[in-house]
Coordinates of N, CA, C and O in Angstrom, one line a residue:
M1069 N 72.2 102.3 101.8 CA 71.6 102.1 100.5 C 72.6 101.3 99.6 O 73.8 101.6 99.6
R1070 N 72.1 100.2 99.0 CA 72.9 99.4 98.2 C 73.3 100.1 96.9 O 72.4 100.7 96.3
L1071 N 74.5 99.9 96.4 CA 75.0 100.4 95.2 C 74.6 99.5 94.0 O 74.5 98.2 94.3
S1072 N 74.4 100.0 92.9 CA 74.3 99.1 91.7 C 75.6 98.4 91.5 O 76.7 98.8 91.9
K1073 N 75.5 97.3 90.8 CA 76.8 96.5 90.5 C 77.8 97.3 89.8 O 79.0 97.3 90.2
K1074 N 77.3 98.1 88.8 CA 78.2 98.9 88.0 C 78.9 100.0 88.9 O 80.1 100.2 88.8
E1075 N 78.1 100.6 89.8 CA 78.7 101.6 90.6 C 79.6 101.0 91.7 O 80.7 101.6 92.0
R1076 N 79.2 99.9 92.2 CA 80.1 99.2 93.2 C 81.4 98.8 92.6 O 82.5 99.0 93.2
Q1077 N 81.4 98.3 91.4 CA 82.6 97.9 90.7 C 83.5 99.2 90.4 O 84.7 99.1 90.5
R1078 N 82.9 100.3 90.0 CA 83.6 101.5 89.8 C 84.3 102.0 91.1 O 85.5 102.3 91.1
Q1079 N 83.5 102.0 92.2 CA 84.1 102.4 93.5 C 85.1 101.4 94.0 O 86.1 101.8 94.6
L1080 N 84.9 100.1 93.7 CA 85.9 99.1 94.1 C 87.2 99.4 93.4 O 88.3 99.3 94.0
T1081 N 87.2 99.6 92.1 CA 88.4 99.9 91.4 C 89.1 101.1 91.9 O 90.3 101.1 92.2
L1082 N 88.4 102.2 92.2 CA 89.0 103.4 92.8 C 89.6 103.1 94.2 O 90.7 103.5 94.5
A1083 N 88.8 102.3 95.0 CA 89.3 102.0 96.4 C 90.6 101.2 96.3 O 91.5 101.5 97.1
L1084 N 90.7 100.3 95.4 CA 91.9 99.5 95.3 C 93.1 100.2 94.7 O 94.2 99.9 94.9
E1085 N 92.8 101.2 93.9 CA 93.9 102.1 93.3 C 94.4 102.9 94.5 O 95.6 103.2 94.6
Q1086 N 93.6 103.4 95.4 CA 94.0 104.2 96.5 C 94.7 103.4 97.6 O 95.6 103.8 98.2
N1087 N 94.2 102.2 97.8 CA 94.8 101.3 98.8 C 94.9 99.9 98.2 O 94.1 99.0 98.5
P1088 N 96.0 99.6 97.5 CA 96.2 98.3 96.9 C 96.4 97.2 97.9 O 96.4 96.0 97.6
F1089 N 96.6 97.6 99.2 CA 96.8 96.6 100.2 C 95.5 96.1 100.9 O 95.5 95.2 101.8
A1090 N 94.4 96.6 100.4 CA 93.1 96.2 101.0 C 92.8 94.7 100.7 O 93.0 94.3 99.5
T1091 N 92.2 94.0 101.6 CA 91.8 92.6 101.4 C 90.4 92.6 100.9 O 89.7 93.6 101.0
D1092 N 90.0 91.4 100.4 CA 88.6 91.2 100.0 C 87.7 91.4 101.2 O 86.6 91.9 101.0
E1093 N 88.1 90.9 102.4 CA 87.3 91.1 103.6 C 87.0 92.5 103.9 O 85.9 92.9 104.2
E1094 N 88.1 93.4 103.8 CA 87.9 94.8 104.1 C 87.0 95.5 103.1 O 86.2 96.3 103.4
M1095 N 87.1 95.1 101.8 CA 86.3 95.7 100.8 C 84.8 95.2 100.9 O 83.9 96.0 100.7
A1096 N 84.6 93.9 101.4 CA 83.3 93.4 101.6 C 82.6 94.2 102.7 O 81.4 94.6 102.6
R1097 N 83.4 94.5 103.8 CA 82.8 95.3 104.9 C 82.5 96.7 104.4 O 81.4 97.3 104.7
Q1098 N 83.4 97.3 103.6 CA 83.2 98.7 103.2 C 82.0 98.8 102.3 O 81.3 99.8 102.4
F1099 N 81.8 97.8 101.4 CA 80.6 97.9 100.5 C 79.4 97.2 101.0 O 78.4 97.2 100.3
G1100 N 79.5 96.6 102.1 CA 78.3 95.9 102.7 C 77.8 94.7 101.8 O 76.6 94.5 101.7
V1101 N 78.8 94.0 101.3 CA 78.4 92.8 100.5 C 79.3 91.6 100.9 O 80.1 91.8 101.8
S1102 N 79.0 90.5 100.4 CA 79.8 89.3 100.8 C 81.2 89.3 100.2 O 81.4 90.0 99.1
I1103 N 82.1 88.5 100.8 CA 83.5 88.4 100.2 C 83.4 87.8 98.8 O 84.1 88.2 97.9
Q1104 N 82.5 86.8 98.6 CA 82.4 86.2 97.3 C 82.0 87.3 96.3 O 82.5 87.2 95.1
T1105 N 81.1 88.2 96.6 CA 80.7 89.2 95.7 C 81.9 90.1 95.3 O 82.1 90.4 94.1
I1106 N 82.7 90.4 96.2 CA 84.0 91.2 95.9 C 84.9 90.4 95.0 O 85.4 90.9 94.1
R1107 N 85.0 89.1 95.3 CA 85.9 88.3 94.5 C 85.4 88.2 93.0 O 86.1 88.3 92.1
L1108 N 84.1 88.1 92.9 CA 83.5 88.0 91.6 C 83.7 89.4 90.9 O 84.0 89.4 89.7
D1109 N 83.5 90.5 91.6 CA 83.7 91.8 91.0 C 85.1 91.9 90.5 O 85.4 92.4 89.4
R1110 N 86.1 91.5 91.4 CA 87.5 91.6 91.0 C 87.8 90.8 89.7 O 88.5 91.3 88.8
M1111 N 87.2 89.6 89.7 CA 87.5 88.7 88.5 C 86.9 89.4 87.3 O 87.6 89.4 86.2
E1112 N 85.7 89.9 87.3 CA 85.1 90.6 86.2 C 85.9 91.8 85.7 O 86.0 92.1 84.5
L1113 N 86.5 92.5 86.7 CA 87.2 93.7 86.4 C 88.7 93.4 86.0 O 89.5 94.3 85.7
G1114 N 89.1 92.1 86.2 CA 90.5 91.8 85.9 C 91.5 92.2 86.9 O 92.6 92.4 86.7
I1115 N 91.0 92.4 88.2 CA 91.8 92.9 89.3 C 92.3 91.6 90.0 O 91.5 90.9 90.5
P1116 N 93.6 91.4 90.1 CA 94.1 90.2 90.8 C 93.9 90.2 92.3 O 93.6 91.3 92.9
E1117 N 94.0 89.1 92.9 CA 93.9 89.0 94.4 C 95.1 89.7 95.0 O 96.1 90.1 94.4
L1118 N 95.0 90.0 96.3 CA 96.0 90.7 97.1 C 97.4 90.3 96.8 O 98.3 91.1 96.5
R1119 N 97.7 89.0 96.9 CA 99.0 88.5 96.8 C 99.6 88.9 95.4 O 100.8 89.3 95.3
E1120 N 98.8 88.7 94.4 CA 99.3 89.1 93.0 C 99.5 90.6 92.9 O 100.4 91.0 92.2
R1121 N 98.6 91.4 93.5 CA 98.8 92.8 93.5 C 100.1 93.2 94.1 O 100.8 94.1 93.7
L1122 N 100.4 92.6 95.3 CA 101.6 92.9 96.0 C 102.8 92.5 95.2 O 103.8 93.3 95.1
K1123 N 102.8 91.3 94.6 CA 103.9 90.9 93.8 C 104.1 91.8 92.6 O 105.3 92.2 92.3
H1124 N 103.1 92.3 92.0 CA 103.2 93.2 90.9 C 103.7 94.5 91.3 O 104.6 95.1 90.7
M1125 N 103.3 95.0 92.5 CA 103.8 96.3 93.0 C 105.3 96.2 93.3 O 106.0 97.1 93.0
A1126 N 105.7 95.1 93.9 CA 107.1 94.9 94.3 C 107.9 94.9 93.0 O 109.0 95.4 93.0
E1127 N 107.5 94.2 92.0 CA 108.3 94.2 90.7 C 108.4 95.6 90.1 O 109.5 95.9 89.6
E1128 N 107.4 96.4 90.2 CA 107.4 97.7 89.6 C 108.1 98.8 90.4 O 108.6 99.7 89.9
N1129 N 108.0 98.6 91.8 CA 108.5 99.7 92.7 C 109.6 99.2 93.6 O 109.6 99.5 94.7
F1130 N 110.6 98.6 93.0 CA 111.6 98.0 93.8 C 113.0 98.3 93.4 O 113.4 97.9 92.3
D1131 N 113.8 99.0 94.2 CA 115.2 99.1 94.0 C 115.8 97.9 94.7 O 115.1 97.3 95.5
R1132 N 117.0 97.6 94.5 CA 117.6 96.4 95.1 C 118.1 96.8 96.5 O 118.9 97.7 96.7
V1133 N 117.7 96.0 97.5 CA 118.2 96.2 98.9 C 119.6 95.8 99.0 O 120.0 94.8 98.5
R1134 N 120.4 96.7 99.5 CA 121.9 96.5 99.6 C 122.3 96.1 101.1 O 123.2 95.4 101.3
S1135 N 121.5 96.6 102.0 CA 122.0 96.5 103.4 C 121.5 95.3 104.2 O 122.0 95.0 105.2
L1136 N 120.6 94.5 103.6 CA 120.0 93.3 104.3 C 119.8 92.2 103.3 O 119.5 92.5 102.1
A1137 N 119.9 91.0 103.8 CA 119.5 89.9 103.0 C 118.0 89.8 103.0 O 117.4 90.2 104.0
P1138 N 117.3 89.3 102.0 CA 115.9 89.3 102.0 C 115.3 88.6 103.2 O 114.2 89.1 103.7
E1139 N 115.9 87.5 103.7 CA 115.3 86.8 104.8 C 115.5 87.6 106.1 O 114.9 87.2 107.2
E1140 N 116.3 88.7 106.1 CA 116.5 89.5 107.3 C 115.4 90.6 107.5 O 115.3 91.2 108.5
V1141 N 114.6 90.8 106.5 CA 113.6 91.8 106.5 C 112.4 91.2 107.2 O 112.0 90.1 106.9
I1142 N 111.9 91.9 108.2 CA 110.7 91.5 108.9 C 109.5 92.1 108.2 O 109.3 93.3 108.0
G1143 N 108.6 91.2 107.6 CA 107.5 91.7 106.8 C 107.9 91.5 105.3 O 109.0 91.0 105.0
E1144 N 107.0 91.9 104.5 CA 107.3 91.8 103.0 C 107.4 93.2 102.4 O 106.5 94.0 102.5
I1145 N 108.6 93.5 101.9 CA 108.8 94.8 101.2 C 108.0 94.8 99.9 O 108.3 93.9 99.1
V1146 N 107.1 95.8 99.7 CA 106.4 95.9 98.5 C 106.7 97.1 97.7 O 106.3 97.2 96.5
E1147 N 107.5 98.0 98.3 CA 107.9 99.2 97.6 C 109.2 99.7 98.2 O 109.3 99.7 99.4
L1148 N 110.2 100.0 97.3 CA 111.5 100.4 97.8 C 112.1 101.4 96.9 O 112.3 101.0 95.7
H1149 N 112.4 102.6 97.4 CA 113.2 103.6 96.6 C 114.3 104.0 97.5 O 114.1 104.7 98.5
L1150 N 115.5 103.5 97.2 CA 116.7 103.7 98.0 C 116.9 105.2 98.3 O 116.8 106.1 97.4
D1151 N 117.2 105.4 99.6 CA 117.5 106.8 100.1 C 116.3 107.7 100.0 O 116.4 108.9 100.2
R1152 N 115.1 107.2 99.8 CA 113.9 108.0 99.8 C 112.8 107.4 100.7 O 112.3 108.0 101.6
G1153 N 112.4 106.1 100.4 CA 111.3 105.6 101.2 C 111.0 104.2 100.7 O 111.5 103.6 99.8
G1154 N 110.0 103.6 101.4 CA 109.5 102.3 101.1 C 108.4 101.9 101.9 O 108.0 102.6 102.9
T1155 N 107.8 100.7 101.6 CA 106.6 100.2 102.3 C 106.8 98.7 102.5 O 107.3 98.0 101.6
S1156 N 106.4 98.2 103.6 CA 106.4 96.8 103.9 C 105.1 96.4 104.6 O 104.4 97.2 105.2
I1157 N 104.7 95.1 104.5 CA 103.5 94.6 105.0 C 103.8 93.4 105.9 O 104.6 92.5 105.6
L1158 N 103.2 93.4 107.1 CA 103.4 92.2 108.0 C 102.0 91.9 108.5 O 101.3 92.6 109.1
E1159 N 101.6 90.6 108.1 CA 100.3 90.1 108.7 C 100.6 89.5 110.0 O 101.4 88.6 110.1
I1160 N 99.8 89.9 111.0 CA 100.0 89.4 112.3 C 99.4 88.0 112.5 O 98.2 87.8 112.3
K1161 N 100.3 87.0 112.7 CA 99.9 85.6 112.8 C 100.1 85.1 114.2 O 100.6 85.8 115.1
R1162 N 99.7 83.9 114.5 CA 99.8 83.3 115.8 C 101.2 83.4 116.5 O 101.3 83.7 117.6
E1163 N 102.2 83.2 115.6 CA 103.6 83.3 116.2 C 104.0 84.7 116.6 O 105.0 84.9 117.3
H1164 N 103.2 85.7 116.2 CA 103.5 87.1 116.5 C 102.8 87.7 117.8 O 103.1 88.8 118.2
V1165 N 101.9 86.9 118.3 CA 101.0 87.4 119.4 C 101.2 86.6 120.7 O 101.7 85.5 120.8
F1166 N 100.8 87.3 121.8 CA 100.7 86.7 123.1 C 99.5 85.7 123.1 O 98.5 86.1 122.6
T1167 N 99.7 84.5 123.6 CA 98.7 83.5 123.5 C 97.4 83.9 124.3 O 96.3 83.7 123.8
R1168 N 97.6 84.5 125.4 CA 96.5 84.9 126.3 C 95.5 85.9 125.7 O 94.3 85.8 125.8
N1169 N 96.1 86.9 125.1 CA 95.2 88.0 124.6 C 95.2 88.3 123.1 O 94.5 89.2 122.6
R1170 N 96.0 87.5 122.4 CA 96.1 87.6 120.9 C 96.5 89.0 120.4 O 96.1 89.4 119.4
I1171 N 97.3 89.7 121.3 CA 97.8 91.0 120.9 C 99.3 90.8 120.5 O 100.0 90.0 121.1
A1172 N 99.6 91.5 119.4 CA 101.0 91.4 118.8 C 102.0 91.8 119.8 O 101.9 92.8 120.5
R1173 N 103.1 91.1 119.9 CA 104.3 91.4 120.7 C 104.9 92.6 120.0 O 105.1 92.7 118.8
G1174 N 105.2 93.6 120.8 CA 105.7 94.9 120.3 C 107.0 94.8 119.5 O 107.2 95.6 118.6
H1175 N 107.9 93.8 119.8 CA 109.1 93.7 119.1 C 108.9 93.4 117.6 O 109.8 93.7 116.8
Y1176 N 107.8 92.8 117.3 CA 107.6 92.5 115.9 C 107.3 93.8 115.1 O 107.7 94.0 114.0
L1177 N 106.5 94.7 115.7 CA 106.2 96.0 115.1 C 107.5 96.8 114.9 O 107.7 97.4 113.9
F1178 N 108.3 96.8 116.0 CA 109.6 97.5 116.0 C 110.5 96.9 114.9 O 111.1 97.6 114.1
A1179 N 110.6 95.6 114.9 CA 111.4 94.9 113.9 C 111.0 95.2 112.5 O 111.9 95.4 111.6
Q1180 N 109.7 95.2 112.2 CA 109.2 95.5 110.9 C 109.7 97.0 110.5 O 110.3 97.2 109.4
A1181 N 109.5 97.9 111.4 CA 109.8 99.3 111.1 C 111.3 99.5 111.0 O 111.8 100.1 110.1
N1182 N 112.1 98.9 111.9 CA 113.5 99.0 111.9 C 114.2 98.4 110.6 O 115.1 98.9 110.0
S1183 N 113.7 97.2 110.3 CA 114.3 96.5 109.1 C 114.0 97.3 107.8 O 114.8 97.4 106.9
L1184 N 112.8 97.9 107.8 CA 112.4 98.7 106.6 C 113.3 100.0 106.6 O 113.8 100.4 105.5
A1185 N 113.6 100.6 107.7 CA 114.5 101.8 107.8 C 115.9 101.4 107.3 O 116.5 102.2 106.6
V1186 N 116.4 100.2 107.7 CA 117.7 99.8 107.2 C 117.6 99.5 105.7 O 118.5 99.9 105.0
A1187 N 116.6 98.8 105.3 CA 116.5 98.4 103.8 C 116.5 99.6 102.9 O 117.0 99.5 101.8
I1188 N 115.9 100.7 103.3 CA 115.8 101.8 102.3 C 117.1 102.6 102.1 O 117.2 103.4 101.2
I1189 N 118.1 102.4 102.9 CA 119.3 103.1 102.8 C 120.3 102.4 101.9 O 120.5 101.2 101.9
D1190 N 120.8 103.2 100.9 CA 121.7 102.7 99.9 C 123.1 102.6 100.4 O 123.9 103.5 100.1
A1191 N 123.4 101.6 101.1 CA 124.7 101.3 101.7 C 124.8 99.9 102.0 O 123.8 99.2 102.2
E1192 N 126.1 99.4 102.0 CA 126.2 97.9 102.3 C 126.1 97.6 103.8 O 125.7 96.6 104.2
V1193 N 126.5 98.6 104.6 CA 126.4 98.4 106.1 C 125.6 99.6 106.7 O 126.0 100.7 106.5
V1194 N 124.5 99.2 107.3 CA 123.6 100.2 107.9 C 123.3 99.7 109.3 O 122.8 98.6 109.5
L1195 N 123.5 100.6 110.3 CA 123.2 100.2 111.7 C 122.3 101.2 112.3 O 122.3 102.4 112.0
T1196 N 121.4 100.8 113.3 CA 120.6 101.7 114.0 C 121.3 102.3 115.1 O 121.8 101.6 116.0
A1197 N 121.5 103.7 115.1 CA 122.2 104.4 116.1 C 121.2 104.6 117.3 O 121.6 104.5 118.5
S1198 N 120.0 105.1 117.0 CA 119.0 105.3 118.0 C 117.6 105.3 117.4 O 117.5 105.4 116.2
A1199 N 116.6 105.1 118.3 CA 115.3 105.2 117.8 C 114.3 105.7 118.8 O 114.5 105.4 120.0
G1200 N 113.4 106.6 118.4 CA 112.4 107.1 119.3 C 111.1 106.5 118.7 O 110.7 106.7 117.6
I1201 N 110.4 105.7 119.6 CA 109.2 104.9 119.1 C 108.0 105.2 120.0 O 108.2 105.5 121.2
R1202 N 106.8 105.0 119.4 CA 105.6 105.1 120.1 C 104.6 104.0 119.6 O 104.4 103.9 118.4
F1203 N 104.1 103.2 120.5 CA 103.0 102.3 120.2 C 101.7 103.0 120.4 O 101.5 103.4 121.6
L1204 N 100.9 103.2 119.4 CA 99.7 104.0 119.6 C 98.4 103.2 120.0 O 97.5 103.7 120.5
R1205 N 98.4 101.9 119.6 CA 97.3 101.1 120.0 C 97.7 99.6 119.8 O 98.6 99.3 119.0
P1206 N 97.1 98.7 120.5 CA 97.5 97.3 120.4 C 97.1 96.8 119.0 O 96.1 97.2 118.4
V1207 N 97.9 95.9 118.4 CA 97.6 95.3 117.2 C 97.2 93.8 117.5 O 97.9 93.2 118.3
R1208 N 96.2 93.3 116.8 CA 95.6 92.0 117.1 C 95.9 91.0 116.0 O 96.2 91.3 114.9
L1209 N 95.8 89.7 116.4 CA 95.9 88.6 115.5 C 95.0 88.8 114.3 O 93.9 89.2 114.4
G1210 N 95.6 88.6 113.1 CA 94.9 88.7 111.8 C 95.0 90.1 111.2 O 94.6 90.3 110.0
E1211 N 95.4 91.1 112.0 CA 95.5 92.5 111.4 C 96.7 92.6 110.5 O 97.7 91.9 110.7
K1212 N 96.6 93.4 109.5 CA 97.7 93.6 108.5 C 98.4 95.0 108.8 O 97.7 96.0 108.7
C1213 N 99.7 94.9 109.1 CA 100.4 96.1 109.4 C 101.2 96.6 108.2 O 102.0 95.9 107.6
V1214 N 100.9 97.8 107.7 CA 101.5 98.4 106.6 C 102.5 99.5 107.1 O 102.0 100.5 107.6
A1215 N 103.8 99.3 107.0 CA 104.8 100.2 107.4 C 105.2 101.1 106.2 O 105.5 100.5 105.2
R1216 N 105.3 102.4 106.4 CA 105.7 103.3 105.4 C 106.9 104.1 106.0 O 106.8 104.7 107.0
A1217 N 108.0 104.0 105.3 CA 109.2 104.7 105.8 C 109.6 105.8 104.8 O 109.5 105.6 103.6
N1218 N 110.1 106.9 105.3 CA 110.6 108.1 104.5 C 111.8 108.6 105.1 O 111.9 108.8 106.3
V1219 N 112.8 108.9 104.3 CA 114.0 109.6 104.7 C 113.7 111.0 104.9 O 113.1 111.7 104.0
V1220 N 114.0 111.5 106.1 CA 113.7 112.9 106.4 C 114.9 113.8 106.5 O 114.8 115.1 106.4
K1221 N 116.1 113.2 106.8 CA 117.3 114.0 106.9 C 118.5 113.2 106.6 O 118.5 112.0 107.0
E1222 N 119.5 113.7 105.9 CA 120.7 113.0 105.6 C 121.9 113.8 105.8 O 121.9 115.0 105.5
S1223 N 123.0 113.1 106.2 CA 124.3 113.7 106.2 C 125.3 112.6 105.7 O 124.8 111.5 105.3
A1224 N 126.6 112.8 105.7 CA 127.5 111.8 105.1 C 127.3 110.4 105.7 O 127.3 109.5 105.0
H1225 N 127.2 110.3 107.0 CA 127.1 109.0 107.7 C 125.8 108.8 108.4 O 125.6 107.7 109.0
R1226 N 125.0 109.7 108.5 CA 123.7 109.6 109.2 C 122.5 109.8 108.3 O 122.5 110.7 107.5
V1227 N 121.5 109.0 108.6 CA 120.2 109.2 107.9 C 119.1 109.1 108.9 O 119.1 108.1 109.7
Q1228 N 118.2 110.0 108.9 CA 117.0 109.9 109.8 C 115.8 109.5 109.0 O 115.5 110.0 107.9
V1229 N 115.2 108.4 109.5 CA 114.1 107.8 108.8 C 112.9 107.8 109.7 O 112.9 107.4 110.8
D1230 N 111.8 108.3 109.1 CA 110.5 108.3 109.8 C 109.7 107.1 109.3 O 109.5 107.0 108.1
V1231 N 109.2 106.3 110.3 CA 108.3 105.2 109.9 C 107.0 105.3 110.6 O 107.0 105.5 111.8
K1232 N 106.0 105.1 109.9 CA 104.6 105.0 110.4 C 104.0 103.7 110.0 O 104.1 103.3 108.8
T1233 N 103.4 102.9 111.0 CA 102.8 101.7 110.6 C 101.3 101.8 110.8 O 100.8 102.4 111.8
Y1234 N 100.5 101.4 109.8 CA 99.1 101.5 109.8 C 98.4 100.2 109.8 O 98.9 99.2 109.3
V1235 N 97.2 100.1 110.4 CA 96.3 99.0 110.3 C 95.1 99.7 109.7 O 94.5 100.6 110.3
E1236 N 94.8 99.3 108.4 CA 93.8 100.0 107.6 C 94.3 101.5 107.5 O 95.4 101.7 107.1
E1237 N 93.5 102.5 108.0 CA 94.0 103.9 107.9 C 94.5 104.4 109.2 O 94.8 105.6 109.3
E1238 N 94.5 103.6 110.3 CA 94.8 104.0 111.6 C 96.3 103.8 111.9 O 96.8 102.7 111.7
I1239 N 97.0 104.8 112.4 CA 98.4 104.7 112.7 C 98.5 103.9 114.1 O 97.8 104.3 115.0
V1240 N 99.3 102.8 114.1 CA 99.4 102.0 115.3 C 100.8 102.1 115.9 O 101.0 101.7 117.1
F1241 N 101.8 102.5 115.1 CA 103.2 102.6 115.6 C 103.8 103.7 114.8 O 103.6 103.9 113.6
Q1242 N 104.7 104.5 115.5 CA 105.5 105.5 114.9 C 106.9 105.4 115.4 O 107.1 105.1 116.6
G1243 N 107.9 105.6 114.5 CA 109.2 105.6 114.9 C 110.1 106.5 114.1 O 109.8 106.7 112.9
V1244 N 111.0 107.2 114.8 CA 112.0 108.0 114.1 C 113.4 107.3 114.4 O 113.8 107.1 115.6
F1245 N 114.0 106.8 113.3 CA 115.2 106.0 113.4 C 116.4 106.8 112.9 O 116.4 107.3 111.8
D1246 N 117.4 106.9 113.8 CA 118.7 107.6 113.4 C 119.6 106.5 113.0 O 120.0 105.7 113.8
M1247 N 119.9 106.4 111.7 CA 120.6 105.3 111.1 C 122.1 105.8 110.8 O 122.3 106.9 110.4
Y1248 N 123.0 104.8 111.0 CA 124.4 105.1 110.7 C 124.7 104.3 109.4 O 124.4 103.1 109.4
R1249 N 125.3 104.9 108.4 CA 125.7 104.1 107.2 C 127.2 104.2 107.0 O 127.8 105.3 107.1
A1250 N 127.8 103.1 106.9 CA 129.2 103.0 106.6 C 129.5 102.8 105.1 O 128.7 102.2 104.4
S1251 N 130.6 103.4 104.7 CA 130.9 103.3 103.3 C 132.4 103.0 103.1 O 133.2 103.2 104.0
G1252 N 132.7 102.5 101.9 CA 134.1 102.3 101.6 C 134.9 101.4 102.5 O 134.4 100.3 102.9
D1253 N 136.1 101.8 103.0 CA 136.9 101.0 103.8 C 136.3 100.7 105.2 O 136.4 99.6 105.7
E1254 N 135.5 101.6 105.7 CA 134.9 101.4 107.0 C 133.8 100.3 106.9 O 133.7 99.5 107.8
A1255 N 133.1 100.3 105.8 CA 132.1 99.2 105.6 C 132.8 97.8 105.5 O 132.3 96.8 106.0
A1256 N 133.9 97.8 104.7 CA 134.7 96.6 104.6 C 135.2 96.0 105.9 O 135.1 94.8 106.2
K1257 N 135.7 97.0 106.8 CA 136.2 96.6 108.1 C 135.0 96.0 108.9 O 135.2 95.0 109.6
L1258 N 133.9 96.7 108.9 CA 132.8 96.2 109.7 C 132.3 94.8 109.2 O 131.9 94.0 110.0
K1259 N 132.3 94.6 107.9 CA 131.8 93.4 107.4 C 132.8 92.2 107.7 O 132.4 91.1 107.9
E1260 N 134.1 92.5 107.8 CA 135.1 91.5 108.2 C 135.1 91.3 109.7 O 135.7 90.3 110.2
G1261 N 134.5 92.2 110.5 CA 134.5 92.0 111.9 C 135.6 92.7 112.7 O 136.0 92.3 113.8
H1262 N 136.3 93.7 112.1 CA 137.4 94.4 112.7 C 136.9 95.5 113.5 O 136.1 96.2 113.2

């Protein structure tokens, strides 16, 4: 059953509040309308396109990453709360997939999760001590991977980070990362290469 324009726009607003990472294509499928209809609805409602929503979220929900340079992060960090958690997005493009089957190479999913685990820790030097990971289903060309990381346990030099990566609402990757953080003199020595 088709929704009235007013009801569709109300539900679209709610859907994008719940999942600001949703694309126009996903919303069009959800509401059974064309992508152009969703774009027109967004324009009428004053809701920016996905890129602008992500940029706005990043500006509002961003502590400064200390442990990595921005170009070392795999994916785009859109939310970061040091020593608590964060979110990054990686759209799977041609360079991320095997040519034959258009399935993402696993190391990209691992790298997205691992770099997010490093980025959320408030230290200058953060290293991965160990990781327990599970790939739950193949990710395909064009899919958008949303990784969410949360600190679950902390001690002086160790931080355990739980990362789950989703495509839409489905978990496709899980990882528990045991991170080592160096501070003070130890961090300075590691940075100098001693």
